[in-house]
mmCIF file of C-alpha atoms in Angstrom:
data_model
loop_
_atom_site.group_PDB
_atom_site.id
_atom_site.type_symbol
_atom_site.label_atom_id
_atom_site.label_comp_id
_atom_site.label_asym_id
_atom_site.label_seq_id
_atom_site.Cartn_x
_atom_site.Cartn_y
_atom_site.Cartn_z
ATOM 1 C CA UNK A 538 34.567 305.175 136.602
ATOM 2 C CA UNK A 539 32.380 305.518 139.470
ATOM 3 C CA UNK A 540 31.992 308.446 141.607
ATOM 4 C CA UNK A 541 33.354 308.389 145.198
ATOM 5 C CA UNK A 542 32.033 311.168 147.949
ATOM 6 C CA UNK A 543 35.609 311.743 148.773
ATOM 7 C CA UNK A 544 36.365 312.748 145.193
ATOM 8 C CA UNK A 545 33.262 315.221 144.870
ATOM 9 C CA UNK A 546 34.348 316.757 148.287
ATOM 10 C CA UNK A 547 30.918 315.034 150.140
ATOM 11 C CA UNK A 548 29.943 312.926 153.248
ATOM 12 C CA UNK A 549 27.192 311.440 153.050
ATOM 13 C CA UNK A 550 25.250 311.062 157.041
ATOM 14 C CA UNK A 551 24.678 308.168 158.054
ATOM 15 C CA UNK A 552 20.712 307.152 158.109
ATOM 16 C CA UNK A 553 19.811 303.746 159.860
ATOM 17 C CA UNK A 554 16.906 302.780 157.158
ATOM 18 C CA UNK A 555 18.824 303.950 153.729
ATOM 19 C CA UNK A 556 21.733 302.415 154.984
ATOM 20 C CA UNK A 557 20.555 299.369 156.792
ATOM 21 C CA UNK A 558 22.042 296.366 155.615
ATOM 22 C CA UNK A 559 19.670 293.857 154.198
ATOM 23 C CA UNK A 560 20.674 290.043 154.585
ATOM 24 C CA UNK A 561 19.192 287.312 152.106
ATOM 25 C CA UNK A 562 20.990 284.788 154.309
ATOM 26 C CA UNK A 563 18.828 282.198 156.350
ATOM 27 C CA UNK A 564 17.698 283.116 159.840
ATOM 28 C CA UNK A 565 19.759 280.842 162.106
ATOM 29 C CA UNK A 566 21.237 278.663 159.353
ATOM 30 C CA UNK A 567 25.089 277.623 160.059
ATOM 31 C CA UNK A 568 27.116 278.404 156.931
ATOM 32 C CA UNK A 569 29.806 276.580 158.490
ATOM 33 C CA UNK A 570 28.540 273.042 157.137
ATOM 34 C CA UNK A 571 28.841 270.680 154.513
ATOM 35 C CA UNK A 572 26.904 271.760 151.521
ATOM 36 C CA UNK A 573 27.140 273.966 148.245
ATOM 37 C CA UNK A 574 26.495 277.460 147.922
ATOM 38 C CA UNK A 575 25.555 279.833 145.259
ATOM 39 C CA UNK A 576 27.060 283.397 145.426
ATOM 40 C CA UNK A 577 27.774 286.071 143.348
ATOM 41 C CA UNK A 578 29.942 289.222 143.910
ATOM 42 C CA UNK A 579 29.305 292.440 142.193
ATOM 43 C CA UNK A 580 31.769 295.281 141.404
ATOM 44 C CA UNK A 581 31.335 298.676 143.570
ATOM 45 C CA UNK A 582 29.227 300.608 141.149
ATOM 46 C CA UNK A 583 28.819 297.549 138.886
ATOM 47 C CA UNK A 584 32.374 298.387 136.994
ATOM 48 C CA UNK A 585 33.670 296.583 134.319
ATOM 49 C CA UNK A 586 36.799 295.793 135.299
ATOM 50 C CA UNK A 587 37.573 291.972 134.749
ATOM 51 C CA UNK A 588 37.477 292.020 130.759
ATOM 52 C CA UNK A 589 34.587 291.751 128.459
ATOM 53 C CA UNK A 590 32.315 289.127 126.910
ATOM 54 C CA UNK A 591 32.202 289.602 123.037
ATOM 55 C CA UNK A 592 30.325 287.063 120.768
ATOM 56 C CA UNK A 593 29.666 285.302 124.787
ATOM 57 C CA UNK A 594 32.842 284.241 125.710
ATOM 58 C CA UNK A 595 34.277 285.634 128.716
ATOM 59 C CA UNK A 596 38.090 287.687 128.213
ATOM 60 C CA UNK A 597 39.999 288.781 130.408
ATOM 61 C CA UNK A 598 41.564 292.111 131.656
ATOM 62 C CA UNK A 599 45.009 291.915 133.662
ATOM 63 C CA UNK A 600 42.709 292.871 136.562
ATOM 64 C CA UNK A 601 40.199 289.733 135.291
ATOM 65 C CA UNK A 602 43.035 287.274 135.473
ATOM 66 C CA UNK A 603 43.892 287.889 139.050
ATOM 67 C CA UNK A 604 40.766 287.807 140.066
ATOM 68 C CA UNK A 605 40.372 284.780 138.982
ATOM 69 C CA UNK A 606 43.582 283.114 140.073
ATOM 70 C CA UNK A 607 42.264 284.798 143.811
ATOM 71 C CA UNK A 608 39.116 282.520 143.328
ATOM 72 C CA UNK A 609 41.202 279.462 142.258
ATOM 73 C CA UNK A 610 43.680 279.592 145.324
ATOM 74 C CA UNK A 611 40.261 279.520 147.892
ATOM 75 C CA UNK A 612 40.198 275.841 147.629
ATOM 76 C CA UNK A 613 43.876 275.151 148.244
ATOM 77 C CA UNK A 614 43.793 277.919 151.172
ATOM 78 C CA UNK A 615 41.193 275.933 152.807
ATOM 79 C CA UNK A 616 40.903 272.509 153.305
ATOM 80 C CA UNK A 617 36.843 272.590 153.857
ATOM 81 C CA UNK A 618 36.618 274.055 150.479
ATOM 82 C CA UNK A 619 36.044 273.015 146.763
ATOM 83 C CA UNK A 620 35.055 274.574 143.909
ATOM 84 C CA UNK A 621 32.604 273.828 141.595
ATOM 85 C CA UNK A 622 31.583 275.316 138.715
ATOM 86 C CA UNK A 623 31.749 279.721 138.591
ATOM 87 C CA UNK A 624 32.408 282.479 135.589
ATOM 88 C CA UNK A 625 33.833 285.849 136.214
ATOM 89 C CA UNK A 626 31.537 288.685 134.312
ATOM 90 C CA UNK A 627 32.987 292.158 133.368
ATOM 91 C CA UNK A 628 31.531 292.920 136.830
ATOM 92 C CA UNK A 629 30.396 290.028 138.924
ATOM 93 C CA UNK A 630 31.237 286.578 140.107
ATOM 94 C CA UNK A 631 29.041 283.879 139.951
ATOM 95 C CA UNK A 632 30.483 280.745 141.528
ATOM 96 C CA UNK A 633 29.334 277.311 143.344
ATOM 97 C CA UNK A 634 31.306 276.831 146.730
ATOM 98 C CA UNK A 635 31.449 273.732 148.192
ATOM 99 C CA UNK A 636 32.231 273.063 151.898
ATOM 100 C CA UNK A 637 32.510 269.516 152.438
ATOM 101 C CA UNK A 638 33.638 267.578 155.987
ATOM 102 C CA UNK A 639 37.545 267.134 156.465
ATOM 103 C CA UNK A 640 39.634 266.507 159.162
ATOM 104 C CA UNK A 641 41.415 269.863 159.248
ATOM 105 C CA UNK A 642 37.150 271.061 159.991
ATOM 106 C CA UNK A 643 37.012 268.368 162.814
ATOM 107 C CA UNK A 644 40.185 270.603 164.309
ATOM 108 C CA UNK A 645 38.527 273.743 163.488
ATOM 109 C CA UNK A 646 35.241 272.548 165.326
ATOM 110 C CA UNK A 647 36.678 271.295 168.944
ATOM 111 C CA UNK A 648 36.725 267.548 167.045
ATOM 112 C CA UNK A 649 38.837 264.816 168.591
ATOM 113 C CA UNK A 650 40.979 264.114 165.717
ATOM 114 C CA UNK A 651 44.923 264.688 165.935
ATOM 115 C CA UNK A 652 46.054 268.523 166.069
ATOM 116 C CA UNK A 653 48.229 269.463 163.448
ATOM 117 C CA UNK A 654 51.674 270.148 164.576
ATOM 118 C CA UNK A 655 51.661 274.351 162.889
ATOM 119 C CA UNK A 656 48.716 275.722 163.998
ATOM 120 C CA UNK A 657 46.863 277.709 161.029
ATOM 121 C CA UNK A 658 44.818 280.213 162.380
ATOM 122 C CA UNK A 659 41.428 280.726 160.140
ATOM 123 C CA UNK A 660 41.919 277.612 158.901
ATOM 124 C CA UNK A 661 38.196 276.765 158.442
ATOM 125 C CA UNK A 662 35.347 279.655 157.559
ATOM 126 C CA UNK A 663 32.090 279.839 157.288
ATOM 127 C CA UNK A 664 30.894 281.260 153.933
ATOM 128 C CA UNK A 665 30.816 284.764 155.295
ATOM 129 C CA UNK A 666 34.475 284.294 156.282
ATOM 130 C CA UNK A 667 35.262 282.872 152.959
ATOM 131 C CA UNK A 668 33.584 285.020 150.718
ATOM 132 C CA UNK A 669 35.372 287.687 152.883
ATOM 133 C CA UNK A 670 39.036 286.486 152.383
ATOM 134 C CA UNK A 671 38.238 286.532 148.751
ATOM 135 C CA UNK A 672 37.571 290.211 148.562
ATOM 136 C CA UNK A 673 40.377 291.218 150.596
ATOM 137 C CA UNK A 674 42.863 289.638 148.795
ATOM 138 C CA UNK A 675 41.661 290.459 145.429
ATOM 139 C CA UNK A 676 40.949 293.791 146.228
ATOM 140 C CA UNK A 677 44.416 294.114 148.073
ATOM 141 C CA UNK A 678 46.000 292.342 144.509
ATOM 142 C CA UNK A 679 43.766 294.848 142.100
ATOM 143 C CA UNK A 680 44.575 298.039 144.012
ATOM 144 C CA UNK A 681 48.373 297.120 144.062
ATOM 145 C CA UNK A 682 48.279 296.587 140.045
ATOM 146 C CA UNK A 683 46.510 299.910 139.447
ATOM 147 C CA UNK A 684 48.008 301.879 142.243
ATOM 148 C CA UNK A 685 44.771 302.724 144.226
ATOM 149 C CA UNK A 686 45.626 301.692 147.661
ATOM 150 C CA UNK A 687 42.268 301.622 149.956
ATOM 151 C CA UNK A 688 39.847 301.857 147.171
ATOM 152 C CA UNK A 689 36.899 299.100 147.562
ATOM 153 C CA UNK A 690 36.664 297.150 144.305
ATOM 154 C CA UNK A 691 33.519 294.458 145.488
ATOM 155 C CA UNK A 692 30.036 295.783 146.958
ATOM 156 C CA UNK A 693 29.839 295.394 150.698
ATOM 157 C CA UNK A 694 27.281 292.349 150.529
ATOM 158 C CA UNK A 695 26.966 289.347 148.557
ATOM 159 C CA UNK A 696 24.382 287.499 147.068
ATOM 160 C CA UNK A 697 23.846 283.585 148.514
ATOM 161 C CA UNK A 698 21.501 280.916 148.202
ATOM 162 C CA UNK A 699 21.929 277.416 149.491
ATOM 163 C CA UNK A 700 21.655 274.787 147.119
ATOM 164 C CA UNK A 701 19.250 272.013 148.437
ATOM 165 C CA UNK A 702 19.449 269.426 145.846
ATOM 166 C CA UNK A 703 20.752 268.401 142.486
ATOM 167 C CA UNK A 704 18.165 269.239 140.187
ATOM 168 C CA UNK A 705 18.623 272.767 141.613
ATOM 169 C CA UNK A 706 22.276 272.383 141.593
ATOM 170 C CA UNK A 707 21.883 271.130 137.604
ATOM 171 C CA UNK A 708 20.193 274.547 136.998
ATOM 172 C CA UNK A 709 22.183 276.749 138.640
ATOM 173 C CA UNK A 710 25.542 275.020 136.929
ATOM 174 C CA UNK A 711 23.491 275.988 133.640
ATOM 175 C CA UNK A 712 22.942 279.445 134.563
ATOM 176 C CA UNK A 713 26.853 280.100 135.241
ATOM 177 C CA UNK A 714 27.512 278.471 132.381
ATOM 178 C CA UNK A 715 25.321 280.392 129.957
ATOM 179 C CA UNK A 716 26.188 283.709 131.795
ATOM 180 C CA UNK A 717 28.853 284.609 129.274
ATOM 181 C CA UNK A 718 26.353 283.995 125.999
ATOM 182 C CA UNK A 719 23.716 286.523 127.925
ATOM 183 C CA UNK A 720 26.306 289.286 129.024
ATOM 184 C CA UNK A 721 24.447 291.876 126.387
ATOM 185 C CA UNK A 722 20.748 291.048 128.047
ATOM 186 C CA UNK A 723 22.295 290.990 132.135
ATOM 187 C CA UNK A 724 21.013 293.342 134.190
ATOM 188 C CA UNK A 725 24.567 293.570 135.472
ATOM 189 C CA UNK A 726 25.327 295.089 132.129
ATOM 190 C CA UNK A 727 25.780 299.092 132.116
ATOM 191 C CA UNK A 728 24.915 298.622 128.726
ATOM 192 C CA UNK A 729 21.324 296.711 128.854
ATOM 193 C CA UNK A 730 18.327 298.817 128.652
ATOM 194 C CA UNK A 731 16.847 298.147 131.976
ATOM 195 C CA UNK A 732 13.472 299.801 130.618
ATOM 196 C CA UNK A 733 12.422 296.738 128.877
#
């Protein structure tokens, strides 16, 4: 279990360059339109909590499971959303989003097209906003199972990269699907030897 400064009695100050937050995202790209994205979500101090891989198959905790229904229910929450292919790790996500053109984005852009008659706020987000929705409700889902109201279960950032084409989306489908069979060698492992 990972270490908290509340529970060693410490606050840590705040320095701007330690604790500068580094983006990987592209300087005035707009993750608001069509395309797919790669992400992947890590666990605050890389805990296992979702289950484990044995013999590279991918089993779930009770925590794992609703995690996983969380990412499911994205695309039905949002109607600019689909999912393609993603694996949840002991301790990360990996996962393709796709957000695609629909008429529910024309209203959530200023189109012209018919407003619905119940207004959804949030409707529409960019990836930010979606990735974001994701933690919050799976942390709010995990903390209520094990009782630890307030306690972050996802690091603050998230890794992205924006697919440009299928040969790189081929690859990257490959990658989450192996992910399970390579658990023992992934740096996300506590358990790899990082020295090699």
């Amino acid at each position: 279990m990972p270490r908290f400064a509340e529970d060693v009695g410490q606050r840590m100050k705040y320095d701007p360059e330690r604790h500068h937050r580094r983006t990987t995202r592209l300087q005035g790209y707009d993750y608001s339109q069509p395309g797919a994205y790669f992400v992947t979500l890590v666990t605050v101090g890389r805990a296992c909590l979702f289950g484990n891989a044995p013999q590279g198959e991918m089993h779930f905790t009770e925590l794992g499971a609703i995690v996983a229904e969380e990412w499911k229910s994205l695309a039905s929450r949002y109607p600019n959303v689909q999912l393609d292919e993603w694996v949840l790790m002991p301790n990360h996500l990996h996962g393709i989003i796709v957000i695609v053109e629909s008429d529910a984005v024309g209203r959530c852009r200023g189109g012209s097209r018919t407003a619905p008659t119940v207004r959804v706020p949030g409707l529409c987000k960019p990836l930010g906003g979606l990735i974001g929705a994701f933690k919050t409700m799976s942390t709010k889902h995990v903390n209520a199972l094990r009782g630890t109201p307030g306690r972050p279960v996802w690091q603050r950032n998230f890794i992205d990269r924006v697919v440009r084409d299928e040969d790189e989306l081929t690859r990257i489908r490959r990658y989450i699907r192996l992910n399970p069979a390579r658990w023992t060698d992934d740096q996300e492992n506590p358990s790899h030897d990082h020295t090699e």
